Coordinates of C-alpha atoms in Angstrom, one line a residue:
Chain U
M1 CA 110.3 96.9 112.1
Y2 CA 108.4 98.8 114.8
N3 CA 109.6 100.0 118.2
K4 CA 108.0 99.1 121.5
K5 CA 106.0 102.3 121.8
V6 CA 104.4 102.0 118.3
L7 CA 103.4 98.4 119.1
Q8 CA 102.1 99.4 122.5
Y9 CA 99.8 102.0 120.9
F10 CA 98.8 99.5 118.3
K11 CA 98.0 96.7 120.7
H12 CA 96.3 98.9 123.2
P13 CA 94.7 101.7 121.2
R14 CA 93.4 104.6 123.1
N15 CA 90.1 106.4 122.4
Y16 CA 88.8 104.2 119.6
G17 CA 85.2 104.1 118.4
K18 CA 82.6 106.7 117.6
I19 CA 81.3 109.8 119.4
K20 CA 77.5 110.3 119.3
N21 CA 76.6 113.7 117.8
P22 CA 80.2 114.9 117.4
D23 CA 80.9 118.5 116.7
G24 CA 83.3 117.6 113.9
I25 CA 84.2 114.6 111.9
G26 CA 87.4 114.1 109.8
K27 CA 87.3 111.4 107.2
V28 CA 90.5 110.8 105.3
G29 CA 92.1 108.0 103.2
N30 CA 95.5 107.3 101.6
I31 CA 95.1 106.7 97.9
I32 CA 98.3 104.7 97.6
C33 CA 98.1 102.1 100.3
G34 CA 94.3 102.2 100.9
D35 CA 94.3 103.0 104.6
V36 CA 91.3 105.0 105.9
M37 CA 90.8 107.0 109.1
R38 CA 87.9 108.7 110.8
L39 CA 88.2 111.1 113.7
Y40 CA 85.4 112.4 115.8
I41 CA 85.7 115.5 118.1
K42 CA 83.5 117.1 120.8
V43 CA 84.3 120.7 121.5
S44 CA 83.4 122.8 124.6
K45 CA 84.3 126.3 125.7
N46 CA 86.2 127.3 128.9
K47 CA 88.4 130.2 129.9
K48 CA 91.2 129.2 127.4
G49 CA 88.8 129.1 124.5
E50 CA 87.4 126.2 122.5
I51 CA 88.7 123.0 123.9
I52 CA 88.7 119.5 122.3
K53 CA 86.9 117.8 125.1
D54 CA 86.6 114.4 123.6
I55 CA 88.1 112.7 120.6
K56 CA 87.8 109.2 119.1
F57 CA 89.1 107.4 116.1
E58 CA 88.3 104.6 113.7
T59 CA 91.0 103.3 111.5
Y60 CA 91.2 100.7 108.7
G61 CA 94.9 100.2 108.2
C62 CA 98.3 98.9 109.3
V63 CA 100.1 99.0 112.7
A64 CA 101.6 102.5 112.0
A65 CA 98.1 103.8 110.9
I66 CA 96.5 102.5 114.1
A67 CA 99.3 103.7 116.4
S68 CA 99.3 107.2 114.7
S69 CA 95.6 107.6 115.1
S70 CA 95.7 106.4 118.6
I71 CA 98.4 108.8 119.6
I72 CA 96.9 111.8 117.8
T73 CA 93.8 111.4 120.0
N74 CA 96.1 111.5 123.1
L75 CA 97.9 114.6 121.7
A76 CA 94.8 116.5 120.8
K77 CA 92.6 115.8 123.8
G78 CA 92.2 118.8 126.1
K79 CA 94.0 121.1 123.7
T80 CA 92.4 124.3 122.4
I81 CA 91.5 124.4 118.7
R82 CA 94.3 126.8 118.1
E83 CA 96.8 124.5 119.8
A84 CA 95.5 121.5 118.0
L85 CA 96.0 123.2 114.6
K86 CA 99.7 123.4 115.4
L87 CA 100.1 119.7 115.7
N88 CA 102.1 118.1 112.8
K89 CA 103.4 114.8 111.7
N90 CA 106.7 115.3 113.5
K91 CA 104.9 115.6 116.7
I92 CA 103.3 112.2 116.1
I93 CA 106.7 110.6 115.1
D94 CA 108.4 112.1 118.1
S95 CA 105.7 110.9 120.5
L96 CA 106.0 107.4 119.0
G97 CA 109.7 107.5 119.2
K98 CA 110.2 106.5 115.5
L99 CA 108.3 105.3 112.5
P100 CA 109.9 103.3 109.6
P101 CA 110.5 105.7 106.6
I102 CA 107.9 103.9 104.5
K103 CA 105.3 104.5 107.2
I104 CA 105.7 108.2 107.6
H105 CA 102.6 108.7 105.4
C106 CA 100.5 107.1 108.2
S107 CA 101.4 110.0 110.5
V108 CA 100.5 112.5 107.8
L109 CA 97.1 110.8 107.5
A110 CA 96.4 111.1 111.2
I111 CA 97.2 114.8 111.1
D112 CA 94.9 115.1 108.0
A113 CA 92.1 113.4 110.0
L114 CA 92.5 115.8 112.9
L115 CA 92.6 118.9 110.7
E116 CA 89.6 117.7 108.8
A117 CA 87.6 117.2 112.0
I118 CA 88.5 120.8 113.1
Y119 CA 87.6 122.1 109.6
D120 CA 84.3 120.3 109.8
Y121 CA 83.7 121.9 113.3
L122 CA 84.6 125.4 112.1
I123 CA 82.4 125.2 109.0
K124 CA 79.4 123.9 110.9
N125 CA 79.7 126.7 113.4
K126 CA 80.3 129.3 110.7
K127 CA 83.7 130.3 112.0
I128 CA 86.6 131.7 110.1
I129 CA 88.8 129.1 108.4
P130 CA 92.5 129.8 108.5
K131 CA 94.0 130.0 105.0
E132 CA 96.4 127.0 105.4
L133 CA 93.6 124.8 106.7
K134 CA 91.4 125.6 103.8
K135 CA 94.3 124.7 101.4
R136 CA 94.9 121.4 103.1
H137 CA 91.2 120.7 103.1
Q138 CA 91.0 121.1 99.3
R139 CA 93.9 118.6 98.8
I140 CA 92.3 116.1 101.2
E141 CA 88.9 116.4 99.5
K142 CA 90.3 115.4 96.2
E143 CA 92.0 112.3 97.6
K144 CA 88.9 111.4 99.6
K145 CA 86.7 111.1 96.5
I146 CA 89.1 108.5 95.1
I147 CA 89.1 106.6 98.3
E148 CA 85.3 106.7 98.7
E149 CA 84.9 105.4 95.2
K150 CA 87.2 102.5 96.2
Y151 CA 85.3 101.4 99.2
K152 CA 81.7 102.3 98.2
E153 CA 80.5 98.7 98.7
W154 CA 81.5 98.8 102.3
T155 CA 79.8 102.1 103.3
Chain S
M1 CA 102.8 87.9 126.5
K2 CA 104.7 85.8 123.9
T3 CA 104.3 82.5 125.6
T4 CA 103.7 80.2 122.7
K5 CA 105.6 79.9 119.4
T6 CA 103.3 78.9 116.7
Y7 CA 105.1 79.0 113.4
L8 CA 102.6 79.1 110.5
D9 CA 104.8 80.5 107.8
Y10 CA 106.5 77.4 106.4
A11 CA 106.1 78.7 102.9
A12 CA 108.5 81.5 103.8
T13 CA 111.2 79.2 105.2
T14 CA 111.5 76.1 107.4
P15 CA 113.7 75.1 110.3
V16 CA 116.5 72.6 109.4
D17 CA 115.5 69.1 110.4
P18 CA 118.0 67.8 113.1
R19 CA 118.7 64.7 111.0
V20 CA 119.7 67.1 108.2
L21 CA 121.9 69.2 110.4
K22 CA 123.7 66.1 111.7
A23 CA 124.4 64.9 108.2
M24 CA 125.9 68.3 107.3
L25 CA 128.2 69.0 110.2
P26 CA 131.2 66.8 109.2
Y27 CA 131.3 68.7 105.9
F28 CA 132.2 72.0 107.7
T29 CA 135.2 70.6 109.5
E30 CA 136.9 67.3 108.7
K31 CA 135.4 66.9 105.2
F32 CA 135.9 70.4 104.0
G33 CA 137.5 69.7 100.6
N34 CA 137.0 71.6 97.4
S35 CA 135.2 69.3 94.8
V36 CA 137.6 70.3 92.1
S37 CA 140.9 69.5 93.9
L38 CA 142.7 66.5 92.7
Y39 CA 144.0 65.0 96.0
D40 CA 141.9 62.9 98.3
F41 CA 140.0 65.7 100.1
G42 CA 138.8 66.9 96.8
E43 CA 137.9 63.5 95.6
E44 CA 135.8 62.9 98.6
A45 CA 134.0 66.2 98.1
K46 CA 133.4 65.3 94.5
R47 CA 132.0 61.9 95.4
T48 CA 129.7 63.5 97.9
L49 CA 128.5 66.0 95.4
E50 CA 127.7 63.3 92.8
K51 CA 126.0 61.1 95.4
N52 CA 123.7 64.0 96.2
R53 CA 123.1 64.7 92.5
L54 CA 121.8 61.1 92.2
I55 CA 119.3 61.7 95.0
M56 CA 117.9 64.6 92.9
V57 CA 117.9 62.5 89.7
K58 CA 115.9 59.8 91.5
I59 CA 113.2 62.1 93.1
L60 CA 112.6 63.9 89.8
N61 CA 112.9 60.8 87.7
A62 CA 115.5 62.6 85.5
K63 CA 117.6 60.5 83.1
N64 CA 121.1 61.6 83.8
K65 CA 123.2 63.1 86.6
D66 CA 124.3 66.0 84.4
E67 CA 120.7 67.2 84.2
I68 CA 121.0 68.5 87.8
I69 CA 122.7 71.8 88.4
F70 CA 123.2 72.9 92.0
T71 CA 122.7 76.6 92.6
S72 CA 122.6 78.8 95.7
S73 CA 118.9 79.6 95.7
A74 CA 115.6 79.2 93.8
T75 CA 115.9 82.8 92.7
E76 CA 119.2 81.9 91.1
S77 CA 117.7 78.8 89.5
N78 CA 114.8 80.7 88.1
N79 CA 117.1 83.5 86.8
L80 CA 119.3 80.9 85.1
A81 CA 116.3 79.1 83.6
I82 CA 114.7 82.2 82.1
K83 CA 117.7 84.3 81.1
G84 CA 119.8 81.3 80.2
I85 CA 117.1 80.0 77.8
A86 CA 116.4 83.5 76.4
F87 CA 120.1 84.2 75.7
A88 CA 120.8 80.8 74.1
N89 CA 117.7 80.7 71.9
Q90 CA 117.2 84.3 70.8
N91 CA 118.1 83.3 67.2
K92 CA 114.9 81.2 67.2
G93 CA 112.7 83.9 68.7
K94 CA 112.3 86.4 71.5
H95 CA 108.9 85.5 72.9
I96 CA 108.5 84.1 76.4
I97 CA 105.3 83.1 78.1
I98 CA 104.8 83.2 81.9
S99 CA 101.7 83.4 84.1
S100 CA 100.4 86.4 86.0
I101 CA 100.9 84.6 89.3
E102 CA 104.7 83.8 89.1
H103 CA 107.0 84.4 92.0
S104 CA 108.7 87.8 91.7
C105 CA 112.0 86.3 90.7
V106 CA 110.4 84.8 87.5
L107 CA 108.3 87.9 86.9
N108 CA 111.2 90.3 87.4
S109 CA 113.6 88.2 85.3
A110 CA 111.0 88.2 82.5
E111 CA 110.3 91.9 82.8
W112 CA 114.1 92.6 82.8
L113 CA 114.3 90.6 79.5
E114 CA 111.5 92.7 78.1
K115 CA 113.8 95.8 78.5
Q116 CA 116.4 93.8 76.5
G117 CA 114.1 93.4 73.6
F118 CA 112.2 90.2 74.4
K119 CA 108.4 90.0 74.3
I120 CA 106.6 88.7 77.4
T121 CA 103.0 87.3 77.5
K122 CA 101.5 86.8 80.9
I123 CA 98.7 84.2 80.9
K124 CA 95.7 85.1 83.1
V125 CA 94.3 82.9 85.8
N126 CA 90.7 82.3 86.9
K127 CA 89.5 83.5 90.3
Y128 CA 91.0 80.4 92.0
G129 CA 94.3 81.1 90.4
V130 CA 94.1 78.2 87.9
I131 CA 95.7 78.5 84.5
D132 CA 93.8 77.2 81.5
P133 CA 96.4 75.2 79.4
K134 CA 94.4 76.1 76.3
E135 CA 95.3 79.8 76.9
I136 CA 99.0 78.8 76.7
E137 CA 98.4 76.8 73.5
K138 CA 96.8 79.9 72.0
A139 CA 99.6 82.2 73.2
I140 CA 102.4 80.1 71.7
K141 CA 103.6 81.7 68.5
K142 CA 106.4 80.9 66.0
D143 CA 108.9 82.9 67.9
T144 CA 108.0 81.5 71.3
I145 CA 111.1 80.0 73.0
L146 CA 110.0 79.4 76.6
V147 CA 106.9 78.8 78.7
S148 CA 107.5 79.2 82.5
I149 CA 104.7 78.3 84.8
I150 CA 104.8 77.9 88.6
H151 CA 103.7 74.5 89.9
G152 CA 102.3 75.3 93.3
S153 CA 101.6 79.0 94.1
N154 CA 103.7 80.3 96.9
E155 CA 101.0 82.6 97.9
I156 CA 97.5 81.1 97.3
G157 CA 98.7 77.5 97.1
T158 CA 96.9 76.7 93.8
I159 CA 98.4 73.7 91.9
E160 CA 98.7 74.3 88.1
P161 CA 98.0 71.7 85.5
I162 CA 101.7 71.4 84.5
K163 CA 101.4 68.0 83.0
K164 CA 98.9 69.3 80.4
I165 CA 101.0 72.4 79.8
G166 CA 104.1 70.2 79.4
K167 CA 102.4 68.2 76.8
I168 CA 101.4 71.3 74.8
C169 CA 105.0 72.6 75.0
E170 CA 106.4 69.3 73.8
K171 CA 104.0 69.3 70.9
K172 CA 104.8 72.9 70.0
K173 CA 108.5 72.3 70.5
V174 CA 108.9 75.1 73.1
Y175 CA 110.9 74.8 76.2
F176 CA 108.9 74.3 79.4
H177 CA 110.2 75.5 82.8
T178 CA 108.3 75.1 86.1
D179 CA 109.1 76.7 89.4
A180 CA 108.3 73.8 91.7
V181 CA 109.8 75.4 94.9
Q182 CA 106.6 75.0 97.0
S183 CA 105.6 71.5 95.7
F184 CA 109.1 69.8 95.5
G185 CA 109.4 67.3 98.3
K186 CA 105.7 67.6 99.2
M187 CA 104.2 66.1 96.0
P188 CA 105.4 63.6 93.5
L189 CA 107.2 65.2 90.5
D190 CA 108.2 63.3 87.4
V191 CA 110.0 65.4 84.8
Q192 CA 109.6 62.7 82.1
K193 CA 105.9 62.1 82.6
M194 CA 105.2 65.8 83.1
K195 CA 107.3 66.7 80.0
I196 CA 109.3 69.3 81.9
D197 CA 112.5 70.7 80.3
L198 CA 113.6 72.8 83.3
L199 CA 112.5 72.7 86.9
T200 CA 113.5 74.8 90.0
A201 CA 113.6 73.4 93.5
S202 CA 114.9 74.6 96.8
S203 CA 116.3 73.2 100.0
H204 CA 115.2 75.6 102.7
K205 CA 111.5 75.3 102.0
I206 CA 111.7 71.6 102.9
Y207 CA 113.7 71.5 106.1
G208 CA 117.1 71.8 104.5
P209 CA 119.6 74.6 104.9
K210 CA 119.5 77.9 103.1
G211 CA 122.0 78.3 100.3
A212 CA 121.2 75.2 98.2
A213 CA 118.8 74.8 95.3
L214 CA 118.8 73.1 91.9
L215 CA 117.8 73.6 88.4
Y216 CA 116.9 70.5 86.4
I217 CA 117.9 70.9 82.8
K218 CA 116.8 68.2 80.4
K219 CA 119.7 66.8 78.3
G220 CA 120.0 68.6 75.0
T221 CA 118.5 71.9 76.2
K222 CA 120.2 74.9 74.8
I223 CA 121.0 77.2 77.7
E224 CA 123.6 79.9 78.5
P225 CA 125.3 80.1 81.9
L226 CA 124.9 83.3 83.9
I227 CA 127.9 82.8 86.2
H228 CA 131.3 82.3 84.4
G229 CA 134.4 81.0 86.0
G230 CA 136.0 77.6 86.7
G231 CA 133.6 75.5 84.8
H232 CA 131.7 73.9 87.8
E233 CA 128.4 72.2 87.3
F234 CA 129.1 71.1 83.7
G235 CA 130.0 74.6 82.8
L236 CA 126.6 76.0 83.7
R237 CA 127.3 77.5 87.1
A238 CA 130.8 78.4 88.1
S239 CA 131.5 78.8 91.9
T240 CA 133.1 76.7 94.5
V241 CA 130.5 74.1 95.3
N242 CA 128.7 74.5 98.6
I243 CA 129.1 70.9 99.8
P244 CA 127.7 71.2 103.3
A245 CA 124.5 72.8 102.0
I246 CA 124.2 70.3 99.2
V247 CA 124.7 67.4 101.7
G248 CA 121.8 68.9 103.7
F249 CA 119.7 69.3 100.6
G250 CA 120.3 65.7 99.7
K251 CA 119.5 64.4 103.1
T252 CA 116.3 66.4 103.4
V253 CA 115.1 65.2 100.0
E254 CA 115.7 61.6 101.1
I255 CA 113.6 62.2 104.2
C256 CA 110.9 64.1 102.3
E257 CA 110.7 61.3 99.7
K258 CA 110.3 58.6 102.4
E259 CA 107.7 60.6 104.4
M260 CA 105.9 62.3 101.6
K261 CA 102.7 60.2 101.4
K262 CA 102.1 60.1 105.1
E263 CA 103.1 63.7 105.7
S264 CA 101.1 65.1 102.8
K265 CA 98.0 63.3 104.0
R266 CA 98.5 64.5 107.6
Q267 CA 99.1 68.1 106.5
S268 CA 96.2 68.2 104.1
K269 CA 93.9 67.1 106.9
L270 CA 95.2 69.8 109.2
R271 CA 94.9 72.4 106.4
D272 CA 91.3 71.5 105.7
K273 CA 90.5 71.7 109.4
L274 CA 92.2 75.1 109.5
I275 CA 90.3 76.4 106.5
K276 CA 86.9 75.1 107.7
G277 CA 87.5 76.5 111.2
V278 CA 88.4 80.0 109.9
L279 CA 85.5 80.2 107.5
E280 CA 83.1 79.0 110.1
K281 CA 84.3 81.1 113.0
I282 CA 84.9 84.4 111.2
P283 CA 82.2 86.3 109.4
D284 CA 83.0 88.0 106.1
S285 CA 86.0 85.7 105.6
H286 CA 87.0 84.2 102.2
L287 CA 89.3 81.6 101.0
N288 CA 91.9 82.5 98.3
G289 CA 93.0 79.9 95.8
H290 CA 91.4 76.6 94.8
A291 CA 89.6 74.6 97.5
K292 CA 91.0 71.3 96.4
K293 CA 93.8 71.8 93.9
R294 CA 96.1 73.3 96.4
L295 CA 99.4 72.6 98.2
P296 CA 98.9 70.3 101.2
N297 CA 100.3 73.0 103.6
N298 CA 98.7 76.2 102.3
A299 CA 95.7 78.2 103.5
N300 CA 95.1 81.8 102.3
F301 CA 92.2 84.1 103.3
W302 CA 91.0 87.6 103.0
F303 CA 88.9 89.3 105.7
A304 CA 86.7 92.3 105.0
Y305 CA 87.2 95.6 106.8
V306 CA 90.7 94.9 108.3
E307 CA 94.2 95.2 107.1
G308 CA 96.8 92.4 106.8
E309 CA 99.8 93.9 108.5
A310 CA 97.7 94.7 111.5
I311 CA 96.5 91.1 111.6
I312 CA 100.1 89.7 111.4
M313 CA 101.4 92.0 114.2
N314 CA 98.4 91.2 116.4
L315 CA 99.0 87.4 115.8
D316 CA 102.7 88.0 116.5
S317 CA 101.8 89.3 120.0
Y318 CA 100.3 85.9 120.7
G319 CA 103.4 84.1 119.3
I320 CA 101.8 83.2 116.0
A321 CA 103.9 83.8 112.8
A322 CA 102.0 84.3 109.5
S323 CA 102.2 86.4 106.4
T324 CA 100.1 88.8 104.2
G325 CA 99.8 90.1 100.7
S326 CA 98.7 93.5 102.0
A327 CA 100.0 96.7 100.4
C328 CA 101.1 97.9 103.8
S329 CA 103.5 95.1 104.3
S330 CA 105.2 95.6 100.9
E331 CA 108.1 97.9 100.2
K332 CA 106.3 99.4 97.2
L333 CA 103.0 99.8 99.2
E334 CA 101.3 97.7 96.5
P335 CA 99.1 94.7 97.2
S336 CA 100.3 91.2 96.1
H337 CA 100.2 90.9 92.3
I338 CA 99.1 87.3 92.7
L339 CA 95.9 88.2 94.6
L340 CA 95.1 90.9 92.2
A341 CA 95.6 88.5 89.3
C342 CA 92.9 86.3 90.9
G343 CA 90.6 89.2 90.6
L344 CA 90.7 90.5 94.2
L345 CA 90.2 94.2 94.6
P346 CA 93.2 96.0 96.2
E347 CA 91.1 96.5 99.4
Q348 CA 90.4 92.8 99.5
A349 CA 94.1 91.9 99.0
H350 CA 94.7 94.5 101.8
G351 CA 93.0 92.1 104.3
S352 CA 94.8 88.9 103.2
L353 CA 96.4 86.3 105.4
R354 CA 98.6 83.4 104.4
L355 CA 99.0 80.5 106.8
T356 CA 101.3 77.7 105.8
I357 CA 101.9 74.6 108.0
G358 CA 104.7 72.1 108.1
R359 CA 106.4 69.0 109.6
W360 CA 106.1 70.3 113.2
T361 CA 102.6 71.7 113.0
K362 CA 100.2 69.9 115.3
Q363 CA 96.4 69.9 115.8
Q364 CA 97.0 72.0 118.9
D365 CA 98.6 74.7 116.8
I366 CA 95.6 74.9 114.6
N367 CA 93.3 74.9 117.7
Y368 CA 95.4 77.8 119.1
L369 CA 95.2 79.7 115.9
L370 CA 91.4 79.2 115.7
K371 CA 91.2 80.6 119.2
I372 CA 93.3 83.7 118.6
L373 CA 92.5 84.6 115.0
P374 CA 88.7 85.3 115.4
K375 CA 89.6 87.5 118.4
T376 CA 92.2 89.4 116.4
I377 CA 89.8 90.0 113.5
K378 CA 87.1 91.1 115.9
K379 CA 89.4 93.5 117.7
L380 CA 90.6 95.1 114.5
R381 CA 87.0 95.4 113.2
K382 CA 86.1 97.2 116.4
I383 CA 88.6 99.9 115.4
S384 CA 87.6 99.8 111.7
P385 CA 85.3 102.6 110.3
Y386 CA 83.6 100.1 108.0
V387 CA 81.9 98.0 110.6
Q388 CA 78.8 99.5 112.2

């Protein structure tokens, strides 16, 4: 079902766990299958602009969900916020080689988590939110409420 | 990394016993005849077929040879039982009773009939997956033609009180079918004592080949065939008879019958050790199904904060084969309807794991699993956002 690369990232996940005092947190969930992801980012400034200096994930979900969250941390680390905003699900799928069609939604969830973390950072620092990011945030917010209701006993 | 092969998914399928394979081989080459041919090759095939039918009569305590219909799979047998009874008895009524924990081939056959104008009642189970026979008695109406209840659950392993259900159906004059795929060959079954009208059993779950199964149909039962053709199997299932597979099926049933008592005891012991070990070693772990009324080879758990497919693939990297009822592992992204019927929440079913043992499972396999599984759950919980 999964190729070697997906299984590699699943078995040896990179950058998992929490970041203390993160600059942004993205919390997302898939209302159909029930998978949940959290992404923590630490941002610092250098010549290029605001850089994602550190990034970590926590995921409750299947092989594809863990592999996708693992690789998104690799893809986003060291990138500027502007560059990170350009990442999309295809970038995850390409980096993993391939995902089964039924698991594509896991890559979308990983992108959602990253964008939510960036959104959280921008809001906290009173920065301008790009229009598309705002729209995506509103969609994710709705789904998150359903998911949080589902797992309220665990949190 | 895959150094060991620990197969703990015997409920999915089993390897063919070498004794069974040996018995089958001549029927592919020198004894290849068609059971309906008149010359000697055909006669020999026919004799072989009837000899194996008798083996099934004996293990089920049926009355006659013509009560055993060989089919290609349990799915086919269950389809024949449910649709065949429905089509033949629709003048009497169009109401069918099943349980909420049937195998998908029973469930989907019933739901298909619903679209054809039949009414389906699904009997609920308690949290251990046990059906209350009184609920069936209450559900039987004037127009009820069939009750179909699984004997041993393929997923949670719970054994249903089919003898009591059989008695109720006999009293109410309603046909009673049981899907005994997971219990056949592992536990004693007596169609006369248990008042069973139709029973499904399969070969590949008990160390026989794939491609052979049976439907026991009590003499006098009104049933329509689904496959029409040359009149094989007493006109109830046309198709050239798969003699090699049936020879294998017969041989494996003979072996199972002989070894049943000893093997069931041995496996139950291993199963209990497995259950005890998992519940003791892994915090926030829960047993699914009934603690005692369960198949000798089935253990099923759910683990909080982790997802089943991830557990399976992690175990796979250690050479352990198992299965899950998690939404992530299903084509429809829905958790197992059987676990949900037992009252599990979708997120609980999400973390489910089924371990089923068999003829070649040894204590060392259980020890190995008990070493690897706690590590696996711990690793996944480290990644999970729900564990602090």
